[in-house]
Coordinates of C-alpha atoms (C1' of nucleotides) in Angstrom, one line a residue:
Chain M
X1 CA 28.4 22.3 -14.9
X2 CA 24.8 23.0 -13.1
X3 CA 24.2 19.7 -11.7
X4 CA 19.9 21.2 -11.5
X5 CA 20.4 22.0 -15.5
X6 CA 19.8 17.9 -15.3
X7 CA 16.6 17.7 -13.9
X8 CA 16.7 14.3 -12.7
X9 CA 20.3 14.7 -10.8
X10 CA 17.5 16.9 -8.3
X11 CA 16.0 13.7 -7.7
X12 CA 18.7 11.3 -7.2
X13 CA 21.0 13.5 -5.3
X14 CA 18.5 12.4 -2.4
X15 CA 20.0 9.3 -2.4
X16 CA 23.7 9.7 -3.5
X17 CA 25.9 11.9 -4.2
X18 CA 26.8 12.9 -7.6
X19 CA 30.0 13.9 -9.3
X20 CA 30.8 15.7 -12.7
X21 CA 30.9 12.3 -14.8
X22 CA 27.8 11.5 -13.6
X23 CA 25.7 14.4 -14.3
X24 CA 27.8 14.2 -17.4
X25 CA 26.2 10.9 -18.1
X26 CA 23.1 12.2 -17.2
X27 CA 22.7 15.1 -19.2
X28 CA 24.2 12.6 -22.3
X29 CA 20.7 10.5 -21.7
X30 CA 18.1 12.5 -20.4
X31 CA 15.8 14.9 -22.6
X32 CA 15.2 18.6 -22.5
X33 CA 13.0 20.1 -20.3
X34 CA 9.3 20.5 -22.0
X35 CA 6.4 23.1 -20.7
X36 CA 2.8 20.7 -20.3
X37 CA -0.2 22.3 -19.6
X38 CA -2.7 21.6 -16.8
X39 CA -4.6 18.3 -17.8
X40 CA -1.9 16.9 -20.0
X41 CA -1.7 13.3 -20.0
X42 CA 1.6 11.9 -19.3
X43 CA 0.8 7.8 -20.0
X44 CA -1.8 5.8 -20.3
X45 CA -2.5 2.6 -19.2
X46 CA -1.6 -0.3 -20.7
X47 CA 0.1 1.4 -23.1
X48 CA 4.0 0.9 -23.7
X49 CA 6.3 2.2 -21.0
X50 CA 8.5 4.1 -23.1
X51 CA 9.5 7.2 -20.8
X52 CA 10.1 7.8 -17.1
X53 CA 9.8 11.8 -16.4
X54 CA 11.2 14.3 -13.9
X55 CA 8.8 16.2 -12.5
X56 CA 10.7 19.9 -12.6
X57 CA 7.7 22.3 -11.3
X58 CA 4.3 21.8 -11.2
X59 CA 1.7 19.0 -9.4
X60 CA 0.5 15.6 -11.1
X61 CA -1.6 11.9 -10.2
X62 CA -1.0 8.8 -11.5
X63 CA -4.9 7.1 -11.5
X64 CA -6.9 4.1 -12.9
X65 CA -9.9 4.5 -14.8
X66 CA -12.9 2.0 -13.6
X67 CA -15.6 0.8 -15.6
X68 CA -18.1 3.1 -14.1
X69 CA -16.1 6.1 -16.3
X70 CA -14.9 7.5 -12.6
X71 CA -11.2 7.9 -11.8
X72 CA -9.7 6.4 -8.7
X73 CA -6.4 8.5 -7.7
X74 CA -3.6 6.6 -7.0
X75 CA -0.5 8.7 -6.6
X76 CA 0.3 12.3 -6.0
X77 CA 3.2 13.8 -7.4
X78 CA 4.6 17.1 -6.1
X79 CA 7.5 18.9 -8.0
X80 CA 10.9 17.1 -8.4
X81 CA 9.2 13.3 -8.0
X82 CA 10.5 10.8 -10.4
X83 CA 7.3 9.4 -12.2
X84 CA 7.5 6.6 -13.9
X85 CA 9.9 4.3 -12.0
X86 CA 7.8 1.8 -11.0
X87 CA 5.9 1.4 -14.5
X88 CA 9.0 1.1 -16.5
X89 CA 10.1 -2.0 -15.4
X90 CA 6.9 -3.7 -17.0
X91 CA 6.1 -3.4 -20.8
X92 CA 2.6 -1.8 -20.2
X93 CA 1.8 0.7 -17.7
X94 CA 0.0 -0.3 -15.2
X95 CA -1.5 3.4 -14.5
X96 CA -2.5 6.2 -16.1
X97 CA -1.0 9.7 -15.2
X98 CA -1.7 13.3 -15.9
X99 CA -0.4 16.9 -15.0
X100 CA -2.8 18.7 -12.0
X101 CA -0.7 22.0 -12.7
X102 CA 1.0 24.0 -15.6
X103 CA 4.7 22.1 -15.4
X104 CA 8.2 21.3 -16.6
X105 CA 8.7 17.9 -17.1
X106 CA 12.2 16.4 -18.3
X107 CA 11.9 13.3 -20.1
X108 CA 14.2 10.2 -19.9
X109 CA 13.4 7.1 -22.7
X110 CA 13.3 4.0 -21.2
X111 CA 15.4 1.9 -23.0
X112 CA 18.4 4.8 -22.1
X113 CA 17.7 3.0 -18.6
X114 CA 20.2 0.5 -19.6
X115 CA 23.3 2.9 -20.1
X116 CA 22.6 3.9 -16.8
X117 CA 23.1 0.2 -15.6
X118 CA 25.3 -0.8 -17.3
X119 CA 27.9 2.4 -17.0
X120 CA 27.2 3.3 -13.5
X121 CA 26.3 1.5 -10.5
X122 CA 26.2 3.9 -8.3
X123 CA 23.7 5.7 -10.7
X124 CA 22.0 2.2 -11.0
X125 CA 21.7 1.9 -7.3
X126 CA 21.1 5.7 -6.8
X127 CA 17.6 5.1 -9.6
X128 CA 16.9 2.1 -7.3
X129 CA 16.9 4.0 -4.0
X130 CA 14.7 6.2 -5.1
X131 CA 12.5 3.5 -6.3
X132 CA 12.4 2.0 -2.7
X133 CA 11.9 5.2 -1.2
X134 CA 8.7 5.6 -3.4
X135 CA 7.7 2.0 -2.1
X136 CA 7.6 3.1 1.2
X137 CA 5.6 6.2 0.9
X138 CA 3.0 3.8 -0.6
X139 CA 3.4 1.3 2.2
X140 CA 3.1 4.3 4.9
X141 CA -0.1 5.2 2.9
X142 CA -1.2 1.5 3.0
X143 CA -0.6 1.6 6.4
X144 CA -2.3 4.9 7.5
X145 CA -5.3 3.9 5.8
X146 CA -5.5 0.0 7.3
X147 CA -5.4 1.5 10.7
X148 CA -6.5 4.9 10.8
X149 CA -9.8 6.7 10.9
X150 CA -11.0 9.6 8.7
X151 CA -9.6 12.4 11.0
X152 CA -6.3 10.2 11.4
X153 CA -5.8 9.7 7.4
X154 CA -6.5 13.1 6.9
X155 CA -3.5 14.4 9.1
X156 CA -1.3 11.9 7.9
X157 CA -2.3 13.1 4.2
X158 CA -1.2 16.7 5.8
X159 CA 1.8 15.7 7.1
X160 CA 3.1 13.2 4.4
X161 CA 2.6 16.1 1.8
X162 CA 3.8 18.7 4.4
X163 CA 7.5 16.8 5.2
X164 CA 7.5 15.7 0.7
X165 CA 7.9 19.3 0.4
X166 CA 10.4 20.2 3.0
X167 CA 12.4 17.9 1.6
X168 CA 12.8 19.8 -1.7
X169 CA 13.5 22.5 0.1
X170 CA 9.5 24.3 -0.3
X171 CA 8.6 26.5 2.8
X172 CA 5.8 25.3 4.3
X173 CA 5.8 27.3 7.7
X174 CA 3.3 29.3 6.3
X175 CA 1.1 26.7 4.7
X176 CA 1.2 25.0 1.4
X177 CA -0.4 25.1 -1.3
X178 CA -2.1 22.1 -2.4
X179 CA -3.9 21.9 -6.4
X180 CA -6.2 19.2 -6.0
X181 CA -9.7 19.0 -5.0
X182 CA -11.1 17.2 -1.6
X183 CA -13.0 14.7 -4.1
X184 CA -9.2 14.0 -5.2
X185 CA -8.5 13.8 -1.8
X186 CA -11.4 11.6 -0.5
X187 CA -10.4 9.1 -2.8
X188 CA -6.4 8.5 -1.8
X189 CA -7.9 8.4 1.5
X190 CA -11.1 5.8 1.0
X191 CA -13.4 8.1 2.7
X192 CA -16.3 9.9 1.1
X193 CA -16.4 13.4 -0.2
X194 CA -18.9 14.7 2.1
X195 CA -17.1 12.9 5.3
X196 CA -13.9 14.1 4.0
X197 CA -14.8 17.8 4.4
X198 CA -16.8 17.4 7.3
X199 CA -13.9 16.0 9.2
X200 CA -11.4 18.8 8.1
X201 CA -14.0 20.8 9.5
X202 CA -13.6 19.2 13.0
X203 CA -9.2 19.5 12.6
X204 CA -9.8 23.1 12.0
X205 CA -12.0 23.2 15.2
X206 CA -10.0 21.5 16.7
X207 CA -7.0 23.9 15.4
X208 CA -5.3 21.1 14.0
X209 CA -4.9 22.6 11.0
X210 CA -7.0 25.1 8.1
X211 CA -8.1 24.3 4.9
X212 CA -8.7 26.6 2.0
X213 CA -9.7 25.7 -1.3
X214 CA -5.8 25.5 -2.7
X215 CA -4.1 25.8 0.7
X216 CA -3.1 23.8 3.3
X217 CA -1.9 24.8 6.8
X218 CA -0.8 22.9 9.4
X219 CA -1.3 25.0 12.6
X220 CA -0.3 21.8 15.3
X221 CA 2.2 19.4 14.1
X222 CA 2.8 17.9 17.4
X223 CA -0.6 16.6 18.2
X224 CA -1.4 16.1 14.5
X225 CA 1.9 13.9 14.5
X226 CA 0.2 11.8 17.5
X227 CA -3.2 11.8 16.0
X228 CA -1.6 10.1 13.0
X229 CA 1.5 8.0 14.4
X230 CA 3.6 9.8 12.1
X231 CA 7.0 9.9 12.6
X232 CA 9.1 12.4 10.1
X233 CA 12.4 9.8 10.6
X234 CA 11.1 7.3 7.4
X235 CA 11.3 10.2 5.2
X236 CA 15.1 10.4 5.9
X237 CA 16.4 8.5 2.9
X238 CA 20.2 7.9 3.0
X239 CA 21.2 5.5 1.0
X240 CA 22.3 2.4 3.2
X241 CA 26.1 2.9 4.3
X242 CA 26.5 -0.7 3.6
X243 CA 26.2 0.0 -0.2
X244 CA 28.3 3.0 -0.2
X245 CA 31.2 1.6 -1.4
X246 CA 31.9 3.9 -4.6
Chain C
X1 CA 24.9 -26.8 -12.4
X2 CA 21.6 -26.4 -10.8
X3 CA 19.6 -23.1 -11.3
X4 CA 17.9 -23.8 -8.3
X5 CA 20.7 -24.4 -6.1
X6 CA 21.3 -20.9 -6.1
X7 CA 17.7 -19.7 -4.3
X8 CA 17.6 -15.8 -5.4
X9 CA 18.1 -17.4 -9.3
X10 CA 14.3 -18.5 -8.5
X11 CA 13.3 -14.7 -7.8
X12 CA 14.9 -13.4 -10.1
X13 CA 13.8 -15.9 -13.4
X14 CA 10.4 -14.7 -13.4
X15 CA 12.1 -11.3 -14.7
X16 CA 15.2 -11.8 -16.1
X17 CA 16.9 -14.5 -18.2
X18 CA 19.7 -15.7 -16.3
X19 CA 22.7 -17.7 -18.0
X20 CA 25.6 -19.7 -16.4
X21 CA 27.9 -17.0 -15.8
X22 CA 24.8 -14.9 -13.7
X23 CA 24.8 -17.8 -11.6
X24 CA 27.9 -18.4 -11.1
X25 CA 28.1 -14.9 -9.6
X26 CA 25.2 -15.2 -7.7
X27 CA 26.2 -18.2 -6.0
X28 CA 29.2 -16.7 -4.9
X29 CA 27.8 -13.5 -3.2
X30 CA 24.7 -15.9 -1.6
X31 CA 24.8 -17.3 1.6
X32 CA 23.8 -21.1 2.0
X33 CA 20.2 -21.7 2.2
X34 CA 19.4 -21.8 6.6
X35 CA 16.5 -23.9 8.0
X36 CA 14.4 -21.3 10.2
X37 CA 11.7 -22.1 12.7
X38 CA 8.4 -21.2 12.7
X39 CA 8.2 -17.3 15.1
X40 CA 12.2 -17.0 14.5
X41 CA 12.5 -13.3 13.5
X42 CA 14.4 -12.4 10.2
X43 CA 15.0 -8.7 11.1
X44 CA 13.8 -6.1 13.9
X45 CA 12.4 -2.3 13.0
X46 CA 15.2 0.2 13.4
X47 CA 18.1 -2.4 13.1
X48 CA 20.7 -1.7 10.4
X49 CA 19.7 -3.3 7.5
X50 CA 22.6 -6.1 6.8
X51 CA 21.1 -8.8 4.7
X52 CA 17.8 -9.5 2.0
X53 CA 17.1 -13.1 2.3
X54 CA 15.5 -15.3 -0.8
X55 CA 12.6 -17.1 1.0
X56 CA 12.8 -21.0 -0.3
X57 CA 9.8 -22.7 1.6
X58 CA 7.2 -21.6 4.1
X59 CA 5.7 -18.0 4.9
X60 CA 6.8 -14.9 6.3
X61 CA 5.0 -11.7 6.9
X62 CA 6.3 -7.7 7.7
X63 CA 5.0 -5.9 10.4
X64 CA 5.2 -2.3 12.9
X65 CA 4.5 -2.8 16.5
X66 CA 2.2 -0.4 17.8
X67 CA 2.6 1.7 21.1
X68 CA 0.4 -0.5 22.8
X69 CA 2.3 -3.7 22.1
X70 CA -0.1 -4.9 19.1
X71 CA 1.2 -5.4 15.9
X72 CA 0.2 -4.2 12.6
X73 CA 0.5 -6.6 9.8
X74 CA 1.9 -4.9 6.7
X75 CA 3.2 -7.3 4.2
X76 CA 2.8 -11.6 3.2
X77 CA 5.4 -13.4 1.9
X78 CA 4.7 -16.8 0.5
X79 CA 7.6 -19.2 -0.9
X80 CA 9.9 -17.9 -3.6
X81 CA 9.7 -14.5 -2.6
X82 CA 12.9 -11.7 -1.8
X83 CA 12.1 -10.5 1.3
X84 CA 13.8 -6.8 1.8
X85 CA 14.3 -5.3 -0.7
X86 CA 12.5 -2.6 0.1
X87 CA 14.3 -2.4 3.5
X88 CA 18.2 -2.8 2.7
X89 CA 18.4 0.5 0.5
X90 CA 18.3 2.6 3.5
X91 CA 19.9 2.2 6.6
X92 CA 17.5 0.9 9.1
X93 CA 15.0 -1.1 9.1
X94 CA 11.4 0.0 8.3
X95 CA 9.8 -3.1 9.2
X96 CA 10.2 -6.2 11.4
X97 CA 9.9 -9.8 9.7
X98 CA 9.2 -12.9 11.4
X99 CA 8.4 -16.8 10.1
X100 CA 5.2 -18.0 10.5
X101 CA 6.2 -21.4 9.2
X102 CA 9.0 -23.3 9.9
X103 CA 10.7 -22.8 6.4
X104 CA 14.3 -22.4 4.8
X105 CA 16.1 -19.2 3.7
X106 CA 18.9 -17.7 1.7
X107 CA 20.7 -15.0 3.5
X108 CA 21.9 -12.2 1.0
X109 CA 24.5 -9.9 2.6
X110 CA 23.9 -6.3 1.8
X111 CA 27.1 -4.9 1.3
X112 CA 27.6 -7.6 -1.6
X113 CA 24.6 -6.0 -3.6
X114 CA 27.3 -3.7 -5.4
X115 CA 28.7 -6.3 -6.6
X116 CA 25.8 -7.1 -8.5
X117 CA 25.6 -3.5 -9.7
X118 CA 29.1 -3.1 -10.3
X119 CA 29.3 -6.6 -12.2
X120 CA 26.4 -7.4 -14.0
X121 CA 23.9 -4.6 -15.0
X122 CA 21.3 -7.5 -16.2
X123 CA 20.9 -9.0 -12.3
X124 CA 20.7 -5.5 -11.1
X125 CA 18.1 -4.5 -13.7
X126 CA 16.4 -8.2 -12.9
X127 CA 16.7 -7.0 -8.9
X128 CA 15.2 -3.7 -9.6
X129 CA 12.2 -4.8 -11.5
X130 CA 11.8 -7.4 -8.6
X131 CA 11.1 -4.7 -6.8
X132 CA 9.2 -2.8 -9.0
X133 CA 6.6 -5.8 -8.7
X134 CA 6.3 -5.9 -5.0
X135 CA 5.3 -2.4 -5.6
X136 CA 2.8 -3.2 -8.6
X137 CA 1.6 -5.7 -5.6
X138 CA 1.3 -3.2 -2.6
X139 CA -0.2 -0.7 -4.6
X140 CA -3.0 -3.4 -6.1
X141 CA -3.6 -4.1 -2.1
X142 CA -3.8 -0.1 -1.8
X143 CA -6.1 0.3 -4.2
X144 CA -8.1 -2.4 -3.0
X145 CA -8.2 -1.2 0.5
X146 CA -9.3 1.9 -1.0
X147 CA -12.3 1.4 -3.0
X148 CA -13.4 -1.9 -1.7
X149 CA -15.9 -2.7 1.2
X150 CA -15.2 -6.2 3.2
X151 CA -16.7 -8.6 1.1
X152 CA -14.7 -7.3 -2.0
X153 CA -11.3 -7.2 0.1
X154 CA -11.6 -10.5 1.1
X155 CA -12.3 -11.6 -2.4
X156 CA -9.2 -9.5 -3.4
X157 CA -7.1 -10.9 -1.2
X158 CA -8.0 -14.8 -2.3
X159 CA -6.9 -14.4 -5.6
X160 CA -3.9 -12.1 -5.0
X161 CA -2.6 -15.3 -2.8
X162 CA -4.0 -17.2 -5.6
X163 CA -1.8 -15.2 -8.3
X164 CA 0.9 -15.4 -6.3
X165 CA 1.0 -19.1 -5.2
X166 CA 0.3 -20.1 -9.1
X167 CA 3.3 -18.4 -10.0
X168 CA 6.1 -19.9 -8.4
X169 CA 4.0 -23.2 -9.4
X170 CA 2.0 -24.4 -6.4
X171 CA -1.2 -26.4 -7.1
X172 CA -4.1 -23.6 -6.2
X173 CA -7.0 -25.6 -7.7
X174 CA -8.1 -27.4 -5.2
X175 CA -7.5 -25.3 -2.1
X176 CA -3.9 -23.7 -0.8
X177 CA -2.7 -23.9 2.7
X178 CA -2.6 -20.1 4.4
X179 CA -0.9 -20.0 7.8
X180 CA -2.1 -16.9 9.1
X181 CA -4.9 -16.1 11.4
X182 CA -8.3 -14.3 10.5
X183 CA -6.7 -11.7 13.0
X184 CA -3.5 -11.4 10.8
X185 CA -5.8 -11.3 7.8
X186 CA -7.9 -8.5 9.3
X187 CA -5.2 -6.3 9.7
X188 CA -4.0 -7.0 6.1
X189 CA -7.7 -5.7 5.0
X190 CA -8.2 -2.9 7.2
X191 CA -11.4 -4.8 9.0
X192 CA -12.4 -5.9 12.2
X193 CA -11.9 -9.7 13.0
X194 CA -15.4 -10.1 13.9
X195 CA -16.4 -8.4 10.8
X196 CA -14.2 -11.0 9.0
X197 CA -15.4 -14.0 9.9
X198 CA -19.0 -12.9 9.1
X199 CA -18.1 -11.5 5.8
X200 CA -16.2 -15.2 4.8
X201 CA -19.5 -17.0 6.3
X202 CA -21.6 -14.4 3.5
X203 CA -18.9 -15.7 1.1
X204 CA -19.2 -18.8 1.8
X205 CA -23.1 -19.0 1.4
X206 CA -22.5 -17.4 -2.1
X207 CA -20.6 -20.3 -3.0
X208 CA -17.6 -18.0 -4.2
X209 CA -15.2 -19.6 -1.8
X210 CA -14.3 -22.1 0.8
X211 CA -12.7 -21.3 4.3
X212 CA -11.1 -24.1 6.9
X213 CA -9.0 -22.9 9.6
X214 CA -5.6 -23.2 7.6
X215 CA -6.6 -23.6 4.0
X216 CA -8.4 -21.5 1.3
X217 CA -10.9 -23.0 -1.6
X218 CA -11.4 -20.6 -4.5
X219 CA -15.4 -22.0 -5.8
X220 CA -15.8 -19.7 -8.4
X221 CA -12.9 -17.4 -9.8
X222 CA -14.9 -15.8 -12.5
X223 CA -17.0 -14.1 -9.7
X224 CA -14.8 -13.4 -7.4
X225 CA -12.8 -11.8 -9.8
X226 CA -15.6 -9.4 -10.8
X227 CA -16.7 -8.9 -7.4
X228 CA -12.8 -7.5 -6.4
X229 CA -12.1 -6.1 -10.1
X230 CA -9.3 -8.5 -9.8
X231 CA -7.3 -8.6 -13.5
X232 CA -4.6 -11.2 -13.6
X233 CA -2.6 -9.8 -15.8
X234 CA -0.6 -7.4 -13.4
X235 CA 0.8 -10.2 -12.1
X236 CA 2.6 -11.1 -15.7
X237 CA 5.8 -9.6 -14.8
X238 CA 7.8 -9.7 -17.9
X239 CA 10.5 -7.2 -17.9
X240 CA 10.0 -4.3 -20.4
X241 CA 11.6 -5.3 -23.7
X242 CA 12.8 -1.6 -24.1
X243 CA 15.2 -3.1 -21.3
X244 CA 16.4 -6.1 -22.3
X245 CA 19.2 -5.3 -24.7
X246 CA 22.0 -8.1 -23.4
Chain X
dC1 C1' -22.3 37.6 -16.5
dG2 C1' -23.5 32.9 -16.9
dT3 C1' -22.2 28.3 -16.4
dA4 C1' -19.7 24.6 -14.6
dC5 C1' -17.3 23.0 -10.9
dC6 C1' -16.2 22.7 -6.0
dT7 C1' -17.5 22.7 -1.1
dT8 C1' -20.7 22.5 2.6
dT9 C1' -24.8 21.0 5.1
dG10 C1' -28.8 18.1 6.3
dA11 C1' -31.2 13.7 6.7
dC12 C1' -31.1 8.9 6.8
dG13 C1' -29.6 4.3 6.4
dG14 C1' -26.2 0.7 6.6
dC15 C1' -21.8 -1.3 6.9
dT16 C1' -18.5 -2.0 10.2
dG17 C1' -16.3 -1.7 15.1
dT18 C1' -16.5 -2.9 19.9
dC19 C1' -17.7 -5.6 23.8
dA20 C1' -18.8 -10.0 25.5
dA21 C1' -19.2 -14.9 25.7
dA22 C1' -19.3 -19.5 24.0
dG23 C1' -17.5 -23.3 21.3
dG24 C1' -13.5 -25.5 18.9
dA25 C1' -8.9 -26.6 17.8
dA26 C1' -4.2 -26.8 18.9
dG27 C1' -0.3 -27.1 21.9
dT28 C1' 1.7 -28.4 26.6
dG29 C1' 2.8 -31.0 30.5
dG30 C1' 2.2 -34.8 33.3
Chain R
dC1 C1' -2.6 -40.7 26.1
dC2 C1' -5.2 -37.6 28.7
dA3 C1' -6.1 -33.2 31.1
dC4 C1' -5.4 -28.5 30.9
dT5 C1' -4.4 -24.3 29.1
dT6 C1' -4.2 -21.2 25.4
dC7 C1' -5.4 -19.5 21.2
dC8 C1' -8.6 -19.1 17.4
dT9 C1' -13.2 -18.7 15.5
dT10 C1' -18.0 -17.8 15.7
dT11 C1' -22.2 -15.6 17.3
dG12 C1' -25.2 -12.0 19.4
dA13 C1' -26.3 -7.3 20.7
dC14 C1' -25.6 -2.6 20.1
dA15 C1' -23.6 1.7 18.9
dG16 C1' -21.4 4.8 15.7
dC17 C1' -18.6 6.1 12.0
dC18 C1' -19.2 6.7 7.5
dG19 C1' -21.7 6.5 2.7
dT20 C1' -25.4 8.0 -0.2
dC21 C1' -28.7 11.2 -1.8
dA22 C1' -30.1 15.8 -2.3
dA23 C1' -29.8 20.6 -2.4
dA24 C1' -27.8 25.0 -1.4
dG25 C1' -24.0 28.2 -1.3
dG26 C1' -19.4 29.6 -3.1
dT27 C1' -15.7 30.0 -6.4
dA28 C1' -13.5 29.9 -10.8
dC29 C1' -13.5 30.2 -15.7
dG30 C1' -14.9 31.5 -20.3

DNA sequence: CGTACCTTTGACGGCTGTCAAAGGAAGTGG
DNA sequence: CCACTTCCTTTGACAGCCGTCAAAGGTACG
């Protein structure tokens, strides 16, 4: 059996390691893949959390919608990213999500969860890594932004999105390609629009990096590493030894 | 027997409903609850990660130490709450955890978190949407950090202690104890401590709340709430009924 | 080809950071 | 119990990073 003909197998195998039963399993629970469209709505908040999705190919945001009408961006999503797992555990969503690019998006109902849990473990544990990896993205975001300056976030933006990638495997020597806009940007980064591309301007004098309109290059990663404190080592995600025990 | 004997029960009640027998297993895999001094360190960044501890009284917070030897406040804890769950999926450490009350803990040893997963699927869903929570909660402070200016995050950050104390039962009406320093709550905020204490003195004149050196008086909730677009209900954490099937 | 959206640039103001010092509160040792 | 030290909080002065408003230039899409 192709353990990728299960999409979400792609995202757990980053956190154990899968045998035929389980991808058997799998492919008994989760649905087919589905094409979306750009600008397809994948939830809505506060309404029922009734899926969790595999992102296959394509680019999405999870977001909150303010009173004002404006959107403040919450989450990026680049291709095989489990959406959904923090949501699911509540009976309302607590964000709102939607496609950025044309996609394939595999489906898994939520209340399927529970086979999962109760028939593997190491499946069970193998959904929560991945959760807790997920958590501490967002807390490395939390943190970049508490302690950083524009300049800083903005190369710790690069270089979050830039190892993400690498890690499924994407080649981003050569830059990457990035389908959102620097308004999108601005806002994961709580910085203005207008500061935001001014800044950029001064890493790409500063030949930190260079910015096109839907690509992203990072010419320096050594002093844009320094310039943000990042260090590539939390995005390795083995699963704890300690609870490797199947 | 007592619930309550059994600390991570506590924890783990506000999402699951736990019977005799879920207990029973519980208070076989716990360790006995531990008095801990105020400054004692719980764990150390980069250390394996060998236990999750259920915190019975006093306050704990997460932090990274800096190059230069200053530490970066990442993360509150406040009585009731699992501290590392985040952490004990991978390997090492991603944060260090100190006390910063003299206080009591539960010691949870990781390697007999399997035998939740392996036993009981309901404690290891009720563990997973734990965690879920803590990351409804970090994102709430990410957001907050990300749209809000200092007057706003302070106002934020009241009533998410406010939330949280109310939950596991503390009286919060008149005035809850906070053991941390305006330095501490600075870094939480992403501002400057001078810039603190004059924002809580603007506060203060607008009658919205009430600041000593180791307690916090919410005046007026309604506007505070408005002021950080602060909606309660995030913090109800029932599990998602699409889960509960046992 | 025209319209809508995205990005850039300029001007200006203000929120916030830094430096510095003083006043309090808490903890320590005698 | 008091003196002393250390830490915490507050206040003032000043600079600068960054937000807002506005408009122009560029790009994508129908």
């Amino acid at each position: 059996m192709d353990h990728y003909k299960v999409c979400v197998t792609q995202s757990l195998s980053h956190h154990i390691e899968l045998n035929e039963e389980d991808v058997r399993l799998l492919a008994e629970l989760e649905e087919g893949p589905t094409n979306v469209k750009k600008h397809t709505d994948l939830w809505e908040a506060g309404k029922p959390a009734e899926k969790l999705y595999t992102l296959r190919s394509g680019w999405a945001f999870a977001f909150h919608c303010t009173e004002d009408g404006q959107q403040q961006i919450l989450d990026i999503y680049v291709p095989g990213d489990l959406l959904g797992i923090r949501d699911v555990t509540f009976e309302h969503h607590y964000t709102s999500a939607r496609m950025l690019t044309d996609g394939v998006i595999c489906p898994f109902p939520t209340e399927r969860l529970h086979h999962i849990f109760g028939r593997s473990p190491k499946l069970a544990m193998g959904l929560h890594a991945a959760a807790a990896w997920q958590q501490m993205v967002i807390m490395d975001r939390l943190v970049n932004v508490l302690s950083h300056n524009a300049k800083a976030r903005i190369a710790h933006f690069t270089l979050e999105i830039y190892y993400r990638l690498k890690r499924i495997g994407a080649d981003v020597e050569n830059g990457y390609s990035l389908p959102i806009t620097q308004k999108q940007i601005s806002m994961l980064l709580g910085i203005s629009e207008v500061h935001l591309s001014r800044s950029i301007s001064e890493l790409e004098e500063m030949n930190l990096l260079r910015k096109t309109r839907k690509k992203l290059q990072v010419l320096d990663i050594d002093r844009l590493s320094e310039l943000a404190r990042f260090t590539p080592e939390r995005f390795n995600d083995e699963l704890n030894p300690l609870l490797q025990v199947w």
